[in-house]
Amino acid sequence: MVGANMEGDTLTKARRWLTVLSAILFAVLSGQLVHAQEVNKPLIGFSFEAMKGERWQTDLSSFEVRAKQLGAEVISRDADGDDDRQFQQVQDMIKTGVKVLVLLPHTNSQASRMVDAAKAANVKVISYDRLILNSDVDLYVSFDRLEIGKMQAQYLVEHARKGNYVLIAGSPNDEGAKALHGAQMSVLQPYIARGDIKILADAYTKDWLPSEAYLFMLKAIDSSQGTIAAVLASNDGLAGAAIQALREHDLAGKVPVSGQDADLAAVICLAQGTQTMTVYKPVTKEAVRAAEEAVRLAKGEKTHADGTTNNGKTNVPTIMLKPVVVTRDNIKATVVKDGFQTLKRINQALPEDQQIK
């Protein structure tokens, strides 16, 4: 009996050890499986030339959400307006193992070296919002800048057909800013030729800096003694700076001002009547499309482009989204309806008689 009991105890202990060992083995294998699944997630890099203003924060947030829904992991970097820093950050992301690089370049013409570095490591490249020139880009996702420029200029000439115009363009290093300016001039040229419109001041603005636009606008006001018919500002940051200069000369609300991006401050200015229009680009749609295409490229699939754009080296597959004119009259039907801005945030900054109902 004693021998039988000892034998039974030994078997019981053996079973317990087998159970423990099985649990340990299961945990190890499960951990390895989870790790393998994480490793298999496509890694996507998003390089921003400068994360300034609410615009690019919105893009990144929307991109990250959609990419994660599709099972990808996103890392992002902010170059703070420095070409060399952006290049170094891109190199670091490539070393980290990104499969796709989404690139918003600081200087379009200098970004080709980043594309070359990515291609050397077999990394696909999406040119985001701005077209990278003379490079082997896999996809370009943006809005039609020619259409945006025409929208801005056309809206202004409908409200100020004659007089002195001030043009405040974007960065001279941004090919998109140049395309925008060219489209604006194509609308203004017939009025200029007839002598109805005179270009009082026209310049590009370093790095799209509102501080530069503010000083430029002050000089234009002084040189014209305040006789300005319209301000064609290429984006809302520049528009806001121009409005501040106009306000200091008691001209805000008396001079039509254009913009672009539908930033909160600009939408508030629309409600106040100090900014005449802005061009809303549904950037969440742009970011979502870019995320979807990035995942496709990471999986070795073809992009769903709807056209091509020549960048000086090749015809880049392109997804071009449509912009929308926003005025005080359609704030609710556009940016609020899409959830891009909220009535609460807009109205908090406005007196009762200016609030959007």
PDB file of C-alpha atoms in Angstrom, residues 66-184:
ATOM      1  CA  ARG A  66      -7.529  55.301 -40.542  1.00  0.00           C
ATOM      2  CA  ALA A  67      -4.146  53.588 -40.823  1.00  0.00           C
ATOM      3  CA  LYS A  68      -4.617  51.886 -37.458  1.00  0.00           C
ATOM      4  CA  GLN A  69      -8.109  50.769 -38.478  1.00  0.00           C
ATOM      5  CA  LEU A  70      -6.456  49.050 -41.432  1.00  0.00           C
ATOM      6  CA  GLY A  71      -3.900  47.348 -39.203  1.00  0.00           C
ATOM      7  CA  ALA A  72      -0.905  49.609 -39.818  1.00  0.00           C
ATOM      8  CA  GLU A  73       1.395  51.394 -37.409  1.00  0.00           C
ATOM      9  CA  VAL A  74       2.332  55.062 -37.981  1.00  0.00           C
ATOM     10  CA  ILE A  75       5.375  57.030 -36.905  1.00  0.00           C
ATOM     11  CA  SER A  76       5.613  60.747 -37.657  1.00  0.00           C
ATOM     12  CA  ARG A  77       8.271  63.454 -37.529  1.00  0.00           C
ATOM     13  CA  ASP A  78       8.193  67.269 -37.591  1.00  0.00           C
ATOM     14  CA  ALA A  79      11.120  68.986 -39.352  1.00  0.00           C
ATOM     15  CA  ASP A  80      10.206  72.470 -38.116  1.00  0.00           C
ATOM     16  CA  GLY A  81      10.805  74.026 -41.532  1.00  0.00           C
ATOM     17  CA  ASP A  82      14.354  72.700 -41.966  1.00  0.00           C
ATOM     18  CA  ASP A  83      15.194  70.814 -45.196  1.00  0.00           C
ATOM     19  CA  ASP A  84      18.290  69.105 -43.781  1.00  0.00           C
ATOM     20  CA  ARG A  85      16.482  68.078 -40.608  1.00  0.00           C
ATOM     21  CA  GLN A  86      13.655  66.617 -42.667  1.00  0.00           C
ATOM     22  CA  PHE A  87      16.166  64.651 -44.739  1.00  0.00           C
ATOM     23  CA  GLN A  88      17.803  63.273 -41.589  1.00  0.00           C
ATOM     24  CA  GLN A  89      14.427  62.368 -40.091  1.00  0.00           C
ATOM     25  CA  VAL A  90      13.453  60.561 -43.282  1.00  0.00           C
ATOM     26  CA  GLN A  91      16.719  58.593 -43.198  1.00  0.00           C
ATOM     27  CA  ASP A  92      16.029  57.643 -39.576  1.00  0.00           C
ATOM     28  CA  MET A  93      12.512  56.440 -40.445  1.00  0.00           C
ATOM     29  CA  ILE A  94      13.898  54.356 -43.296  1.00  0.00           C
ATOM     30  CA  LYS A  95      16.355  52.724 -40.862  1.00  0.00           C
ATOM     31  CA  THR A  96      13.448  52.057 -38.492  1.00  0.00           C
ATOM     32  CA  GLY A  97      11.891  49.915 -41.208  1.00  0.00           C
ATOM     33  CA  VAL A  98       9.019  51.877 -42.706  1.00  0.00           C
ATOM     34  CA  LYS A  99       7.451  50.228 -45.741  1.00  0.00           C
ATOM     35  CA  VAL A 100       5.894  53.447 -47.018  1.00  0.00           C
ATOM     36  CA  LEU A 101       6.960  57.074 -46.575  1.00  0.00           C
ATOM     37  CA  VAL A 102       4.289  59.771 -46.725  1.00  0.00           C
ATOM     38  CA  LEU A 103       6.118  63.018 -47.346  1.00  0.00           C
ATOM     39  CA  LEU A 104       4.980  66.632 -46.979  1.00  0.00           C
ATOM     40  CA  PRO A 105       8.139  68.408 -48.170  1.00  0.00           C
ATOM     41  CA  HIS A 106       9.438  71.760 -46.961  1.00  0.00           C
ATOM     42  CA  THR A 107      10.991  72.572 -50.336  1.00  0.00           C
ATOM     43  CA  ASN A 108       9.514  70.641 -53.253  1.00  0.00           C
ATOM     44  CA  SER A 109      12.638  70.826 -55.379  1.00  0.00           C
ATOM     45  CA  GLN A 110      14.963  69.585 -52.601  1.00  0.00           C
ATOM     46  CA  ALA A 111      12.788  66.653 -51.563  1.00  0.00           C
ATOM     47  CA  SER A 112      13.986  64.393 -54.381  1.00  0.00           C
ATOM     48  CA  ARG A 113      16.979  63.290 -52.264  1.00  0.00           C
ATOM     49  CA  MET A 114      14.531  61.954 -49.676  1.00  0.00           C
ATOM     50  CA  VAL A 115      12.697  60.009 -52.362  1.00  0.00           C
ATOM     51  CA  ASP A 116      16.007  58.647 -53.665  1.00  0.00           C
ATOM     52  CA  ALA A 117      16.961  57.480 -50.159  1.00  0.00           C
ATOM     53  CA  ALA A 118      13.600  55.782 -49.749  1.00  0.00           C
ATOM     54  CA  LYS A 119      13.779  54.073 -53.121  1.00  0.00           C
ATOM     55  CA  ALA A 120      17.284  52.785 -52.391  1.00  0.00           C
ATOM     56  CA  ALA A 121      15.761  50.979 -49.399  1.00  0.00           C
ATOM     57  CA  ASN A 122      12.765  49.719 -51.406  1.00  0.00           C
ATOM     58  CA  VAL A 123      10.396  52.070 -49.578  1.00  0.00           C
ATOM     59  CA  LYS A 124       7.336  53.391 -51.442  1.00  0.00           C
ATOM     60  CA  VAL A 125       6.718  57.159 -51.385  1.00  0.00           C
ATOM     61  CA  ILE A 126       3.493  59.175 -51.298  1.00  0.00           C
ATOM     62  CA  SER A 127       3.833  62.890 -52.047  1.00  0.00           C
ATOM     63  CA  TYR A 128       1.296  64.447 -49.678  1.00  0.00           C
ATOM     64  CA  ASP A 129      -0.470  67.723 -50.516  1.00  0.00           C
ATOM     65  CA  ARG A 130       2.625  69.101 -52.290  1.00  0.00           C
ATOM     66  CA  LEU A 131       4.128  67.561 -55.397  1.00  0.00           C
ATOM     67  CA  ILE A 132       7.750  66.438 -55.049  1.00  0.00           C
ATOM     68  CA  LEU A 133       9.569  67.394 -58.239  1.00  0.00           C
ATOM     69  CA  ASN A 134      11.950  65.385 -60.435  1.00  0.00           C
ATOM     70  CA  SER A 135      11.621  62.167 -58.488  1.00  0.00           C
ATOM     71  CA  ASP A 136      10.222  58.653 -58.740  1.00  0.00           C
ATOM     72  CA  VAL A 137       7.148  59.185 -56.527  1.00  0.00           C
ATOM     73  CA  ASP A 138       4.603  56.358 -56.300  1.00  0.00           C
ATOM     74  CA  LEU A 139       1.540  58.509 -55.617  1.00  0.00           C
ATOM     75  CA  TYR A 140       0.494  62.152 -55.235  1.00  0.00           C
ATOM     76  CA  VAL A 141      -2.516  62.992 -53.039  1.00  0.00           C
ATOM     77  CA  SER A 142      -3.717  66.596 -52.942  1.00  0.00           C
ATOM     78  CA  PHE A 143      -6.334  69.162 -53.872  1.00  0.00           C
ATOM     79  CA  ASP A 144      -6.527  70.989 -57.196  1.00  0.00           C
ATOM     80  CA  ARG A 145      -4.465  74.107 -56.492  1.00  0.00           C
ATOM     81  CA  LEU A 146      -5.289  75.647 -59.841  1.00  0.00           C
ATOM     82  CA  GLU A 147      -8.966  75.417 -58.951  1.00  0.00           C
ATOM     83  CA  ILE A 148      -8.302  76.893 -55.502  1.00  0.00           C
ATOM     84  CA  GLY A 149      -6.449  79.889 -56.936  1.00  0.00           C
ATOM     85  CA  LYS A 150      -9.205  80.531 -59.461  1.00  0.00           C
ATOM     86  CA  MET A 151     -11.872  80.266 -56.749  1.00  0.00           C
ATOM     87  CA  GLN A 152     -10.099  82.851 -54.602  1.00  0.00           C
ATOM     88  CA  ALA A 153      -9.544  85.375 -57.381  1.00  0.00           C
ATOM     89  CA  GLN A 154     -12.959  84.898 -58.970  1.00  0.00           C
ATOM     90  CA  TYR A 155     -14.768  85.464 -55.698  1.00  0.00           C
ATOM     91  CA  LEU A 156     -12.854  88.692 -55.070  1.00  0.00           C
ATOM     92  CA  VAL A 157     -13.416  90.174 -58.525  1.00  0.00           C
ATOM     93  CA  GLU A 158     -17.137  89.543 -58.103  1.00  0.00           C
ATOM     94  CA  HIS A 159     -17.031  91.733 -54.994  1.00  0.00           C
ATOM     95  CA  ALA A 160     -14.358  94.237 -56.050  1.00  0.00           C
ATOM     96  CA  ARG A 161     -14.198  94.640 -59.832  1.00  0.00           C
ATOM     97  CA  LYS A 162     -12.010  97.737 -59.765  1.00  0.00           C
ATOM     98  CA  GLY A 163      -9.222  99.204 -57.667  1.00  0.00           C
ATOM     99  CA  ASN A 164      -5.935  98.350 -56.007  1.00  0.00           C
ATOM    100  CA  TYR A 165      -5.270  94.673 -55.267  1.00  0.00           C
ATOM    101  CA  VAL A 166      -2.728  93.295 -52.813  1.00  0.00           C
ATOM    102  CA  LEU A 167      -1.543  89.728 -53.473  1.00  0.00           C
ATOM    103  CA  ILE A 168       0.054  87.807 -50.608  1.00  0.00           C
ATOM    104  CA  ALA A 169       1.356  84.497 -51.912  1.00  0.00           C
ATOM    105  CA  GLY A 170       2.859  81.546 -50.042  1.00  0.00           C
ATOM    106  CA  SER A 171       6.428  80.345 -49.766  1.00  0.00           C
ATOM    107  CA  PRO A 172       8.714  80.857 -52.781  1.00  0.00           C
ATOM    108  CA  ASN A 173      10.076  77.349 -52.070  1.00  0.00           C
ATOM    109  CA  ASP A 174       6.637  75.787 -52.485  1.00  0.00           C
ATOM    110  CA  GLU A 175       5.740  74.880 -56.056  1.00  0.00           C
ATOM    111  CA  GLY A 176       2.118  74.653 -54.937  1.00  0.00           C
ATOM    112  CA  ALA A 177       2.235  78.300 -53.872  1.00  0.00           C
ATOM    113  CA  LYS A 178       3.527  79.231 -57.309  1.00  0.00           C
ATOM    114  CA  ALA A 179       0.785  77.242 -59.034  1.00  0.00           C
ATOM    115  CA  LEU A 180      -1.781  78.923 -56.808  1.00  0.00           C
ATOM    116  CA  HIS A 181      -0.450  82.384 -57.666  1.00  0.00           C
ATOM    117  CA  GLY A 182      -0.439  81.589 -61.366  1.00  0.00           C
ATOM    118  CA  ALA A 183      -4.066  80.504 -61.247  1.00  0.00           C
ATOM    119  CA  GLN A 184      -5.023  83.678 -59.385  1.00  0.00           C
TER     120      GLN A 184
END
